[in-house]
Tab-separated table of C-alpha atoms and ligand atoms in Angstrom:
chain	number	residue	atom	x	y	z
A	18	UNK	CA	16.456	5.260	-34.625
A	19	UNK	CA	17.727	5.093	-30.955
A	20	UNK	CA	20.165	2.052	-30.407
A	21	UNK	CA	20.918	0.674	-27.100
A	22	UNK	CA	23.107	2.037	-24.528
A	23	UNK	CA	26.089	0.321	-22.480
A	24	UNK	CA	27.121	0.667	-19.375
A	25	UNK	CA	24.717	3.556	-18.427
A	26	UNK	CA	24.050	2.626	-14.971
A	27	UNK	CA	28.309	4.021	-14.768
A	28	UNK	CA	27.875	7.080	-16.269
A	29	UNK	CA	27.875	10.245	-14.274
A	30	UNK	CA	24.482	12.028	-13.804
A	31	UNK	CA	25.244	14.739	-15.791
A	32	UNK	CA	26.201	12.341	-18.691
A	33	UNK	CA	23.337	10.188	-18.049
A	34	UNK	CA	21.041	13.470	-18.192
A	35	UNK	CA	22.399	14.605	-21.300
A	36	UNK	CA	22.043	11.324	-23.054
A	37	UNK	CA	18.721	10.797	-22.149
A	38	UNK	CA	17.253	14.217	-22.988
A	39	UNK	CA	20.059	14.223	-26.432
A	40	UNK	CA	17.974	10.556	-27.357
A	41	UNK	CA	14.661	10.859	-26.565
A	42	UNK	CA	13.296	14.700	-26.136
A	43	UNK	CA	12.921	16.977	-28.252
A	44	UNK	CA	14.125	19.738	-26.436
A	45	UNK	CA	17.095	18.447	-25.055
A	46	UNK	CA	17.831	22.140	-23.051
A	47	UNK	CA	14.679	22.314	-21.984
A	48	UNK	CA	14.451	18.681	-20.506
A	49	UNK	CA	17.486	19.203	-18.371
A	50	UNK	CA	15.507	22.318	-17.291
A	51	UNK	CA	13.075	20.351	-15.920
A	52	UNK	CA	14.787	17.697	-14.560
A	53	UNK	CA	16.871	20.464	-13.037
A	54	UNK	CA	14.292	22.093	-11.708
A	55	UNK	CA	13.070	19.603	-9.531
A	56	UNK	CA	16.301	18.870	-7.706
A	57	UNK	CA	16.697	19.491	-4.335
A	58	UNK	CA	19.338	22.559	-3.195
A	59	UNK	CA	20.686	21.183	-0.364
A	60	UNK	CA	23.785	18.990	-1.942
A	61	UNK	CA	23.841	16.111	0.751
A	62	UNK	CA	19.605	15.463	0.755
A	63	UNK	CA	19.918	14.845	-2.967
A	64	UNK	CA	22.225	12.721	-2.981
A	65	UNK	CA	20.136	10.811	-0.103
A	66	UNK	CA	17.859	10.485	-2.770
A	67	UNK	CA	20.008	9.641	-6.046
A	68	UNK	CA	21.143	6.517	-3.875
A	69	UNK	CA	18.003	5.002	-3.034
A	70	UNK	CA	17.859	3.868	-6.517
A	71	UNK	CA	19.728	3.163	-9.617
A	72	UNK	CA	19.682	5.775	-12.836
A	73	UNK	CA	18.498	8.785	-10.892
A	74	UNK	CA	18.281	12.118	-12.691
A	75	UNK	CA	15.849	13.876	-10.997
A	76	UNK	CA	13.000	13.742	-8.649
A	77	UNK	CA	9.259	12.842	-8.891
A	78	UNK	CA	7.141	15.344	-6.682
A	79	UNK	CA	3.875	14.107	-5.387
A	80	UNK	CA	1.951	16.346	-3.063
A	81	UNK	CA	2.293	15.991	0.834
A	82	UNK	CA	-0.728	16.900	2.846
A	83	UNK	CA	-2.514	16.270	6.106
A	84	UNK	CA	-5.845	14.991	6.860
A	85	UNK	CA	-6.381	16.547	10.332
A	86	UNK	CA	-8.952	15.637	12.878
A	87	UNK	CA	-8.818	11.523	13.236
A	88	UNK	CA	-10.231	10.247	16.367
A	89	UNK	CA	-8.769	7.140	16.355
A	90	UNK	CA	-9.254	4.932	19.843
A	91	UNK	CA	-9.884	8.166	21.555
A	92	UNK	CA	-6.535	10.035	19.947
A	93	UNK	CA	-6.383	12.765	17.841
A	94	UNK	CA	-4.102	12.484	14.771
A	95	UNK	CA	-3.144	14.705	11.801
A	96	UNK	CA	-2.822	11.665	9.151
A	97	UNK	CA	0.041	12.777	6.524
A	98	UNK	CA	-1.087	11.648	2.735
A	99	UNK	CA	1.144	11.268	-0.215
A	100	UNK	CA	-0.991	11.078	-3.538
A	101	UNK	CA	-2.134	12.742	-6.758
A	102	UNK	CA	-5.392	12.399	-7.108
A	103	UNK	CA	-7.334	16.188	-6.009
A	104	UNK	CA	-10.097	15.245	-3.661
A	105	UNK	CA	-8.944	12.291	-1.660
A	106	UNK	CA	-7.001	14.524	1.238
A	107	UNK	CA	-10.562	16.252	1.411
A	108	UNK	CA	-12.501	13.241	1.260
A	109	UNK	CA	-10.373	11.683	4.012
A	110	UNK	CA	-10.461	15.088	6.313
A	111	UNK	CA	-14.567	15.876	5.734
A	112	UNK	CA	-15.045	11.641	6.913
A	113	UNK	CA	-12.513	12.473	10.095
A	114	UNK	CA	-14.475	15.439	10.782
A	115	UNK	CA	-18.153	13.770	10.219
A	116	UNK	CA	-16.641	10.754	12.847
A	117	UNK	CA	-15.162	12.986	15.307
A	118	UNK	CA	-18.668	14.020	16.796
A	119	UNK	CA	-19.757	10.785	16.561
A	120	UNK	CA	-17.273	8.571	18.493
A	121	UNK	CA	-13.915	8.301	16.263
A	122	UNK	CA	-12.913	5.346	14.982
A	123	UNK	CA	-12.392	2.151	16.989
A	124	UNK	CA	-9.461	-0.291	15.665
A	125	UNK	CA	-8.157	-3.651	16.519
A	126	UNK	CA	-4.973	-5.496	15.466
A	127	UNK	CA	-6.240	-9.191	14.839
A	128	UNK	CA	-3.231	-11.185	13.590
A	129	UNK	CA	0.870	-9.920	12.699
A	130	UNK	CA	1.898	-13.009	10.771
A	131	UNK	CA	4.278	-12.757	7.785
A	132	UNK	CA	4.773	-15.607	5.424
A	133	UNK	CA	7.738	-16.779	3.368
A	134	UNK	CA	8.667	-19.758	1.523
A	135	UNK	CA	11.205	-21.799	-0.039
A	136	UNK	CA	9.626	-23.839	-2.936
A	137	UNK	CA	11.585	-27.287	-4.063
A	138	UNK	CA	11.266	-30.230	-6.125
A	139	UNK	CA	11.101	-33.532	-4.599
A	140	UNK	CA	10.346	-36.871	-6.051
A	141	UNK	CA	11.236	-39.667	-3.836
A	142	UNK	CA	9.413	-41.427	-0.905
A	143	UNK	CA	7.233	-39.020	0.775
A	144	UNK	CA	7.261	-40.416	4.226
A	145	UNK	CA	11.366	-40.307	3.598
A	146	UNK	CA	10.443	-36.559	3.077
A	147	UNK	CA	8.360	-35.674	6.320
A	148	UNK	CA	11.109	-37.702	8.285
A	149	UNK	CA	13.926	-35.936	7.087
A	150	UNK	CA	12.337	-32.703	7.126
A	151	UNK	CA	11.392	-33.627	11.246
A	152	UNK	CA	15.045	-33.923	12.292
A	153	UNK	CA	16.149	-30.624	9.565
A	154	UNK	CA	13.490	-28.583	11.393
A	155	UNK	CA	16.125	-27.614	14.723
A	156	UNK	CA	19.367	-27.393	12.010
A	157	UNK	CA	17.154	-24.550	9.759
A	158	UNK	CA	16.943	-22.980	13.054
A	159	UNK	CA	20.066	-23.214	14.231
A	160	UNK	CA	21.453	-22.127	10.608
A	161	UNK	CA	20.188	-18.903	10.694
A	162	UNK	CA	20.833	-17.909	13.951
A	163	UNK	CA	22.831	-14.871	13.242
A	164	UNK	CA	20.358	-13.345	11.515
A	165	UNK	CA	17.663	-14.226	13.867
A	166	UNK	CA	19.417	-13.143	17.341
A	167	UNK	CA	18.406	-9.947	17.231
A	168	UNK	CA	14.916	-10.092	16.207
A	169	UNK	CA	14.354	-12.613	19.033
A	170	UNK	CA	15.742	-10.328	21.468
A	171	UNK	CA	12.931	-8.002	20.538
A	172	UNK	CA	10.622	-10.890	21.416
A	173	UNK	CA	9.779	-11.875	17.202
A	174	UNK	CA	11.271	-14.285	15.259
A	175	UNK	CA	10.693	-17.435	13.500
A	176	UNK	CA	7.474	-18.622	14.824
A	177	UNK	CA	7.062	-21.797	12.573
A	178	UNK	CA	8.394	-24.099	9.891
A	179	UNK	CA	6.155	-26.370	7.858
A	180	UNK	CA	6.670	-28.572	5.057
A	181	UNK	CA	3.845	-28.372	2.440
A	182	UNK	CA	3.300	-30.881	0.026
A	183	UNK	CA	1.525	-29.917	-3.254
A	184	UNK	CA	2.519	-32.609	-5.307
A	185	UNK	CA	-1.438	-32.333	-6.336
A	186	UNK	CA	-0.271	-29.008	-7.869
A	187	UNK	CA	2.336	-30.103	-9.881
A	188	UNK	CA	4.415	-33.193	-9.096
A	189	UNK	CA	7.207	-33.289	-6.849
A	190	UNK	CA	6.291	-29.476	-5.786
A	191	UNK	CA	6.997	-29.171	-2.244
A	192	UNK	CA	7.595	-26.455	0.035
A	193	UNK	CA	9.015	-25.128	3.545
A	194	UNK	CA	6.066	-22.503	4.719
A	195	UNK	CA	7.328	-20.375	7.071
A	196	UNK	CA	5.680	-17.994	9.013
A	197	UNK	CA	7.819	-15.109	10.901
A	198	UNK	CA	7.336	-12.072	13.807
A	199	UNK	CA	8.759	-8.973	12.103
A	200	UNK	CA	7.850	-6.402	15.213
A	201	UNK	CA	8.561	-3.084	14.115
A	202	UNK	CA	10.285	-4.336	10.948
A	203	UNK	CA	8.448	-4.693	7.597
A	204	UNK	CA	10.621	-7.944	7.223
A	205	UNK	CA	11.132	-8.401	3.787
A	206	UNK	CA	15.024	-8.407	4.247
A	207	UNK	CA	14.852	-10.446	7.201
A	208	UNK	CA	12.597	-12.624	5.446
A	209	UNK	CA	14.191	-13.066	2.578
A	210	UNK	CA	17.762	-13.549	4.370
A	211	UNK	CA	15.814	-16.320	6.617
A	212	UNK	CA	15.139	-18.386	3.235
A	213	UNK	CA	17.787	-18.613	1.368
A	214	UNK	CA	19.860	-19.677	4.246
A	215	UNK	CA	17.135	-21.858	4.436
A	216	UNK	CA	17.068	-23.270	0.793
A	217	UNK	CA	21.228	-23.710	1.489
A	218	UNK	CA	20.848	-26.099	4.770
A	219	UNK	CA	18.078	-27.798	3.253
A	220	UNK	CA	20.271	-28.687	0.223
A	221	UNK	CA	23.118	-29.569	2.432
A	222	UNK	CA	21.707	-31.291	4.716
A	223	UNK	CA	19.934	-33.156	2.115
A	224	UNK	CA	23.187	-34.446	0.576
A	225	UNK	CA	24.501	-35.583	3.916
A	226	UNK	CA	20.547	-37.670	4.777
A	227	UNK	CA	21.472	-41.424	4.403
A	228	UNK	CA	17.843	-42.498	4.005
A	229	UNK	CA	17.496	-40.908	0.332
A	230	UNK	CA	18.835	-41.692	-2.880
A	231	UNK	CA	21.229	-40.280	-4.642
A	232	UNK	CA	18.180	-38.648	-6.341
A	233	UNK	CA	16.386	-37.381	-3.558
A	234	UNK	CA	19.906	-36.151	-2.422
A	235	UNK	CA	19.919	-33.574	-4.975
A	236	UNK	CA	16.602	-31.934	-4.370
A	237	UNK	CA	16.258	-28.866	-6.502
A	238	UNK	CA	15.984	-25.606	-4.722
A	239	UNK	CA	13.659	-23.360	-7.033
A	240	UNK	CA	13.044	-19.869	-5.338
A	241	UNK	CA	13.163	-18.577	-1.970
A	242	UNK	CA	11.232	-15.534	-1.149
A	243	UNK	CA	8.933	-14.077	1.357
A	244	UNK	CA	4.930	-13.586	0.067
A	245	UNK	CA	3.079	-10.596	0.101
A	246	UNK	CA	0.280	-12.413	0.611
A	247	UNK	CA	-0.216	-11.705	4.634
A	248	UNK	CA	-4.348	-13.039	5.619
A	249	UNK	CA	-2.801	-13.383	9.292
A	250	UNK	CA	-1.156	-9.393	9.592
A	251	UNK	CA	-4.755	-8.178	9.931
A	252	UNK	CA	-6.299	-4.924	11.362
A	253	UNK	CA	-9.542	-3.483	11.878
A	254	UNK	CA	-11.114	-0.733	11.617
A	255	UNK	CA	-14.866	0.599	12.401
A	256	UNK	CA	-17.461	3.018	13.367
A	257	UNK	CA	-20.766	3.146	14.932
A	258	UNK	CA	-23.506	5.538	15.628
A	259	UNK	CA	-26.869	5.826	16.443
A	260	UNK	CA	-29.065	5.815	12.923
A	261	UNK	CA	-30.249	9.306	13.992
A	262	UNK	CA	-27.105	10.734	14.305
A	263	UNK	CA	-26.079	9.815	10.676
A	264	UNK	CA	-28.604	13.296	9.600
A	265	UNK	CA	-30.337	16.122	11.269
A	266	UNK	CA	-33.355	15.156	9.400
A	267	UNK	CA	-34.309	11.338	10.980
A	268	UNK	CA	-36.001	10.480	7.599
A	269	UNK	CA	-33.157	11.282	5.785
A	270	UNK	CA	-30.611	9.581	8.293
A	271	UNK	CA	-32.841	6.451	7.842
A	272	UNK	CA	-32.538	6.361	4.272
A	273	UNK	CA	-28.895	7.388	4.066
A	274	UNK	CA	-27.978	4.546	6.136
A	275	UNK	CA	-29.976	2.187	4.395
A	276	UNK	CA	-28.558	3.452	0.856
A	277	UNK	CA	-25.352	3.090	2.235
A	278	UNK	CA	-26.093	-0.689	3.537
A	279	UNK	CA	-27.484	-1.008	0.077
A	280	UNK	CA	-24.106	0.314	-1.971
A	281	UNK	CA	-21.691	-1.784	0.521
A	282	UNK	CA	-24.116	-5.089	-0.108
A	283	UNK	CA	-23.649	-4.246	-4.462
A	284	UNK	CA	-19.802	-3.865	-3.790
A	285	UNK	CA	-19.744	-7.490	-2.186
A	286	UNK	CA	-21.376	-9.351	-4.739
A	287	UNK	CA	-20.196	-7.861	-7.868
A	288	UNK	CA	-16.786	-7.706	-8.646
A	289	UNK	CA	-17.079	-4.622	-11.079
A	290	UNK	CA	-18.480	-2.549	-8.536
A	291	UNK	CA	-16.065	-3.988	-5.802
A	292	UNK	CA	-12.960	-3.509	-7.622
A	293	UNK	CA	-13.696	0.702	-7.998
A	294	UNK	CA	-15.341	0.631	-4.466
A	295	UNK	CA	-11.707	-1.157	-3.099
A	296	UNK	CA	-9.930	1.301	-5.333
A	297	UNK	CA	-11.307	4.013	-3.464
A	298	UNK	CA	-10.379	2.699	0.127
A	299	UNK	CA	-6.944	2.202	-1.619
A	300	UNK	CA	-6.738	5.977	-2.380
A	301	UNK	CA	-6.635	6.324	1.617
A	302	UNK	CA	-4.674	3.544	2.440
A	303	UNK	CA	-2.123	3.848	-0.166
A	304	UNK	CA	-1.172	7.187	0.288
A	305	UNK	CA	-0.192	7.017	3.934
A	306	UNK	CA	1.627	4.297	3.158
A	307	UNK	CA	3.724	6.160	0.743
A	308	UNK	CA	3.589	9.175	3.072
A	309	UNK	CA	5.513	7.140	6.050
A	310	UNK	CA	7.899	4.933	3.394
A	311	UNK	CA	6.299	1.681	3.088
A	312	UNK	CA	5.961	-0.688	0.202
A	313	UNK	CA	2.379	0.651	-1.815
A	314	UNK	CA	3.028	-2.117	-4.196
A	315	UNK	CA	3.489	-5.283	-1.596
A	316	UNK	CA	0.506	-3.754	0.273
A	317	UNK	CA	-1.526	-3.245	-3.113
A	318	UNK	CA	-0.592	-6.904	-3.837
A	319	UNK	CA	-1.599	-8.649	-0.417
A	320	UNK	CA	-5.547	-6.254	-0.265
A	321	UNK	CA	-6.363	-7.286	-3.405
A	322	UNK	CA	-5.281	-11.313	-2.267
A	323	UNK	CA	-7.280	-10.731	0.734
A	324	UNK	CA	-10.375	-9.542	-1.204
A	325	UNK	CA	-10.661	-12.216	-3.550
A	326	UNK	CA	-9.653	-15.015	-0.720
A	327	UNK	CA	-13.173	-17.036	-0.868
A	328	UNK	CA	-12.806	-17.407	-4.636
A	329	UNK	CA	-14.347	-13.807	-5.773
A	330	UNK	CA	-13.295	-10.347	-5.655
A	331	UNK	CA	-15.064	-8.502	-2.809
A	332	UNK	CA	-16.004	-5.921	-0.639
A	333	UNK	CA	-12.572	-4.863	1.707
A	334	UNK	CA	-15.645	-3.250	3.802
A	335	UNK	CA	-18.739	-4.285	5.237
A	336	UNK	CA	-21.595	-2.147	6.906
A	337	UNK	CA	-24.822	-2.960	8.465
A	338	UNK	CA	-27.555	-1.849	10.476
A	339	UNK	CA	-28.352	-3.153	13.667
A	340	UNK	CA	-31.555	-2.226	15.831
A	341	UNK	CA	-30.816	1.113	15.798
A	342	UNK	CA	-27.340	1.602	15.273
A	343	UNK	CA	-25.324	2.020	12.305
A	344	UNK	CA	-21.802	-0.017	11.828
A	345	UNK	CA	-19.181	0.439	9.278
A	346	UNK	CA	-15.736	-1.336	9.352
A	347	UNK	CA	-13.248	-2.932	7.201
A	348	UNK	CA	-10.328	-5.703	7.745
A	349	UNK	CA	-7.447	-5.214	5.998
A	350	UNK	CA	-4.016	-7.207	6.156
A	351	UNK	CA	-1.346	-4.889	6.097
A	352	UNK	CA	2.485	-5.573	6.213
A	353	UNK	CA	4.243	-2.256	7.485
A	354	UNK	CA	7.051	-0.866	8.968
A	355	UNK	CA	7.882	2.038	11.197
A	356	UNK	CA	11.851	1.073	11.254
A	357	UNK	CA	14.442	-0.438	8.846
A	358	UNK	CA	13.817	0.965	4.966
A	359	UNK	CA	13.825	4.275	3.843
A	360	UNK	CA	11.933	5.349	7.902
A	361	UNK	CA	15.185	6.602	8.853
A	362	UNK	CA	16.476	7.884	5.750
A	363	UNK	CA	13.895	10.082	3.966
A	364	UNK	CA	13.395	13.184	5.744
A	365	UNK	CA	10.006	13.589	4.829
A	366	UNK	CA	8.873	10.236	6.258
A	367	UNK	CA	10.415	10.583	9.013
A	368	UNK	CA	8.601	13.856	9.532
A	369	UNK	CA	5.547	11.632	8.513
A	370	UNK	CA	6.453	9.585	11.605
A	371	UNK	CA	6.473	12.218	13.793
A	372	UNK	CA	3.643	13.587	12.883
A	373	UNK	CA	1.451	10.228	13.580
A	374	UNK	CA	3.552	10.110	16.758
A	375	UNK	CA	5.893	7.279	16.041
A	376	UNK	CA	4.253	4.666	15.880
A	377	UNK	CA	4.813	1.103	16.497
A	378	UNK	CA	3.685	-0.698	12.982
A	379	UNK	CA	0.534	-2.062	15.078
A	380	UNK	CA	-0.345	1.743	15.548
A	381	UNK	CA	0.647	2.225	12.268
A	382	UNK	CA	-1.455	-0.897	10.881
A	383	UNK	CA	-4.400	1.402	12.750
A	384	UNK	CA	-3.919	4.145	11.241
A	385	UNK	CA	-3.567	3.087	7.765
A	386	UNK	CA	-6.620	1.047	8.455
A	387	UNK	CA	-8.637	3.866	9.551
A	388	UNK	CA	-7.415	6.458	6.362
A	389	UNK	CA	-9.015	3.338	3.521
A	390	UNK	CA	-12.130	3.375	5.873
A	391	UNK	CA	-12.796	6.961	5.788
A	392	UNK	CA	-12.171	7.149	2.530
A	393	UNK	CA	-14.485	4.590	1.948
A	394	UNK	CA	-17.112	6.532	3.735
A	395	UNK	CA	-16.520	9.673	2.002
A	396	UNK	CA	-16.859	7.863	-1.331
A	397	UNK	CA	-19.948	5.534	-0.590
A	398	UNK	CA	-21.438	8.869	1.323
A	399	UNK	CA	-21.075	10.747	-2.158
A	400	UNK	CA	-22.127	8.145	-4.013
A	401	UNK	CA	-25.284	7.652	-2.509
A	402	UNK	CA	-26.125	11.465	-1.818
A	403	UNK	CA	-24.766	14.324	-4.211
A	404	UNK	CA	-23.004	12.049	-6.949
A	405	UNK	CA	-19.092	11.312	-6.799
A	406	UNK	CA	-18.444	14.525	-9.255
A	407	UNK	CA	-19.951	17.479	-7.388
A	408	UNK	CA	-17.123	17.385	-4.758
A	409	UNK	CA	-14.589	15.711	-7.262
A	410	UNK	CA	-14.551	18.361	-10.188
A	411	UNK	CA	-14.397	21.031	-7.048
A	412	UNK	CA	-11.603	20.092	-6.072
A	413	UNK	CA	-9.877	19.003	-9.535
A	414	UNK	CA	-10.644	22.769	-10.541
A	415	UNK	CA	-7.628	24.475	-9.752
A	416	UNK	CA	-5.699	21.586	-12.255
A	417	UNK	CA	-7.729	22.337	-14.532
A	418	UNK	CA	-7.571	26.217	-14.443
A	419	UNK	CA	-4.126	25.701	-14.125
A	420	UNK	CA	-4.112	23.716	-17.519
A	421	UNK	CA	-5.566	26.772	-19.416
A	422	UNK	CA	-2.956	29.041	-18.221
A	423	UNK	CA	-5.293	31.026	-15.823
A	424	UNK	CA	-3.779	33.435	-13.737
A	425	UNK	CA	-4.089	34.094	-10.018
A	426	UNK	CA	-6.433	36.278	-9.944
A	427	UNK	CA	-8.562	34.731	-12.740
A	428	UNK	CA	-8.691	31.288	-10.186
A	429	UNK	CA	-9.649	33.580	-7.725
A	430	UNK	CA	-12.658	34.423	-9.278
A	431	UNK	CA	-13.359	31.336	-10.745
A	432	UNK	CA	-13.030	29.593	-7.311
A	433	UNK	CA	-15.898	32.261	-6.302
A	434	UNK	CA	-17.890	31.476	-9.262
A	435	UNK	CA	-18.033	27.544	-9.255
A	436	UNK	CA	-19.462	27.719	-5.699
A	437	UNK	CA	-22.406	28.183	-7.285
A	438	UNK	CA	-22.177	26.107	-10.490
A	439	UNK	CA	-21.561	22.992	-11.950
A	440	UNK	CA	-18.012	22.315	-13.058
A	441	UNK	CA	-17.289	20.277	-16.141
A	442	UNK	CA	-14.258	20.851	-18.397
A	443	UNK	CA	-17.000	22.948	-20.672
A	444	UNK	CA	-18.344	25.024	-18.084
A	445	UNK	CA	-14.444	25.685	-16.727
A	446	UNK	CA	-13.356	26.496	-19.812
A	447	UNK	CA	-16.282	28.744	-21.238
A	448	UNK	CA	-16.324	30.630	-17.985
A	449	UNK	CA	-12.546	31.361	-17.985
A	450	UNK	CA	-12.855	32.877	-22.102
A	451	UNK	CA	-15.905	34.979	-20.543
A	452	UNK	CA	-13.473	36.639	-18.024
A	453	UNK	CA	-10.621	37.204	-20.316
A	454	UNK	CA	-12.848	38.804	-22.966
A	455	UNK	CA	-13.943	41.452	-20.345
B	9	MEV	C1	-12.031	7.559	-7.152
B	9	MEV	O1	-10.637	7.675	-7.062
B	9	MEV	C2	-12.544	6.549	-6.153
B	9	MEV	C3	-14.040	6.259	-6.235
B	9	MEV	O2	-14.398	5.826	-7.534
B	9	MEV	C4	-14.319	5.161	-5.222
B	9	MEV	C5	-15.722	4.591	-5.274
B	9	MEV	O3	-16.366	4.625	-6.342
B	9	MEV	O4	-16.141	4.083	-4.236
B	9	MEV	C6	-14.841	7.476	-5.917
């Protein structure tokens, strides 16, 4: 039986490596192996990434690719992708290619609000409240302005301070909603450094206000701390065509479009469907997110918010047909960043950067936008047509070849082979056996 450990967060690497793989492997050698194995040579770039967090002792690889071929309001754009999962960079690079004839995609940046709050506990005279909090509006201000200057140089800032009362919630809940202009900057640190010098003037200042009791003096501070939730930092994204342009065949592009209508229509109004279909636009947008060094987890958070905001989980997209012409589009709130965070520091995202052109985060709201709505197409477009698996187990082949130890020459031939068949795990493995008995 393991016991606990103190102090490991001191320990040296090395020490830290050989505890953990002494504790809880069973091949202590041949975890450090591993863990070896994927360090990176160059002295100075690991230790880039042993700092970002705490405990490192190695590094967790996830493939880097491309989707090339965007057309995205009349640019072209190689869209770097960080992810796992085998068929999404293909998904998202067949859906840029399919657009690229027919228009690109079209985006629009519809709101760039962030939100934070300070929540506190209140239970004297409310009207006391609102006129205290009228003359404490200009001294928040004032009390962060050295963390402000800056930002407000750049033209952001804080754009507004209100005081929310939600004593219907829970009594004597109140709160100071704040909403903030981040620019470039994902905010969270500017945010967060925003509220809790809020939280400390309203507490002083609070003390000092002659109108309240003694009570109402010492108003409790509970939390300060920005909210992921971000309905006003909104993008969208779309494309339109002609009906007939969706298929050579014009029966064909009829019915695909109205299948596809159909499938968008089921993801709205059932939640079991939408959550999957959502999950799929999140295979897009999360992985360029994670490709340029932005939080997948804050962003994950604030969809998912956004797509249950009228009381059910829903659709992220929406597509229709109009007269003739087919739309597809989605609105998305996205907080991101293109400076501050790890954009300057990991070498690889700041190669992502490049690569989409360094952007401003508006471009980069765009973009993100635009990788969940392709991948939304490519999905829906399988879906309705050949069946998600056909293209899925294509492309997961290679893992799974690679899982039965085949050689490079047996995936060759495989590859060859399961142009023309189905693949299953069966089928894979059966077909592999038949070439090594030969
Ligand atoms: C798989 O990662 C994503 C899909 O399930 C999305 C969808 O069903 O729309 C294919």
């Amino acid at each position: 039986m393991n016991t606990p450990v103190e102090g490991f967060s001191k320990r040296s690497k090395a020490e830290k490596i050989d505890w953990i793989a002494q504790h809880y492997t069973k091949d202590p050698e041949a975890a450090k192996r591993i863990l070896e194995q994927y360090w990176n040579t160059d002295p100075k770039v690991q230790k880039l990434h042993d700092e970002f967090i705490e405990n490192t002792i190695s590094n967790y690889y996830l493939p880097f690719a491309v989707a090339p071929n965007f057309l995205i309001n009349d640019t072209l754009y190689a869209i770097p992708m960080a992810i796992e999962e085998s068929s999404v960079v293909a998904a998202a690079s067949k859906a840029a290619k399919f657009w690229l004839g027919r228009g690109g995609f079209k985006t629009k940046i519809l709101g760039t609000e962030k939100v934070g709050q300070v929540h506190f506990m209140y239970r004297g005279n409310i009207q006391t409240l609102h006129t205290f909090f009228e003359e404490l509006k200009p001294e928040l201000r004032k009390s962060v302005s050295d963390i402000t200057g800056n930002m407000e140089k750049r033209g952001g800032g804080i754009k507004e301070i209100q005081l929310r009362d939600l004593n219907d919630q829970m009594e004597g809940y109140y709160q100071l909603h704040c909403t903030f202009e981040t620019l470039d900057a994902m905010g969270a640190n500017f945010i967060n450094s925003c509220l809790e010098q809020f939280a400390k003037t309203l507490k002083d200042e609070a003390q000092k206000y002659e109108a309240f009791s003694e009570e109402d003096k010492n108003l409790e501070v509970v939390m300060s701390i920005l909210s992921n939730y971000v309905p006003n930092c909104l993008v969208r994204a779309e494309v339109s065509c002609q009906v007939s342009q969706l298929d050579k065949d014009p029966v064909a592009a009829e019915e695909f479009a109205s299948k596809f209508v159909q499938a968008v229509t089921i993801a709205k109004l059932e939640p079991y469907r939408a959550v999957t279909h959502n999950k799929g636009i999140m295979n897009g947008i999360d992985a360029v997110v994670l490709a340029t060094g932005n939080d997948f987890r804050a962003v994950e958070a604030g969809v998912h918010a956004y797509a249950a905001k009228d009381g059910r989980y829903t659709s992220l997209t929406h597509a229709a047909v109009e007269g003739d012409t087919f739309k597809f589009w989605i609105e998305v709130p996205l907080a991101l960043g293109t400076v501050g965070g790890l954009t300057t520091l990991h070498p690889l995202v700041k190669l992502a950067l490049e690569i989409l052109q360094n952007p401003s985060a508006k471009e980069l709201m765009e973009l993100v936008a635009v990788a969940g709505l392709a991948q939304n197409f490519a999905a829906v477009r399988s879906l309705v047509t050949t069946g998600i698996q056909k293209g899925h187990m294509k492309m997961h082949l290679l893992n799974m070849l690679n899982q039965l130890g085949a050689t490079e020459t047996e995936k060759q031939q495989l590859v060859e082979h399961f142009k023309y068949h189905v693949v299953t795990n069966a089928s894979v493995k059966e077909a592999l056996e038949k070439i090594q008995s030969q």
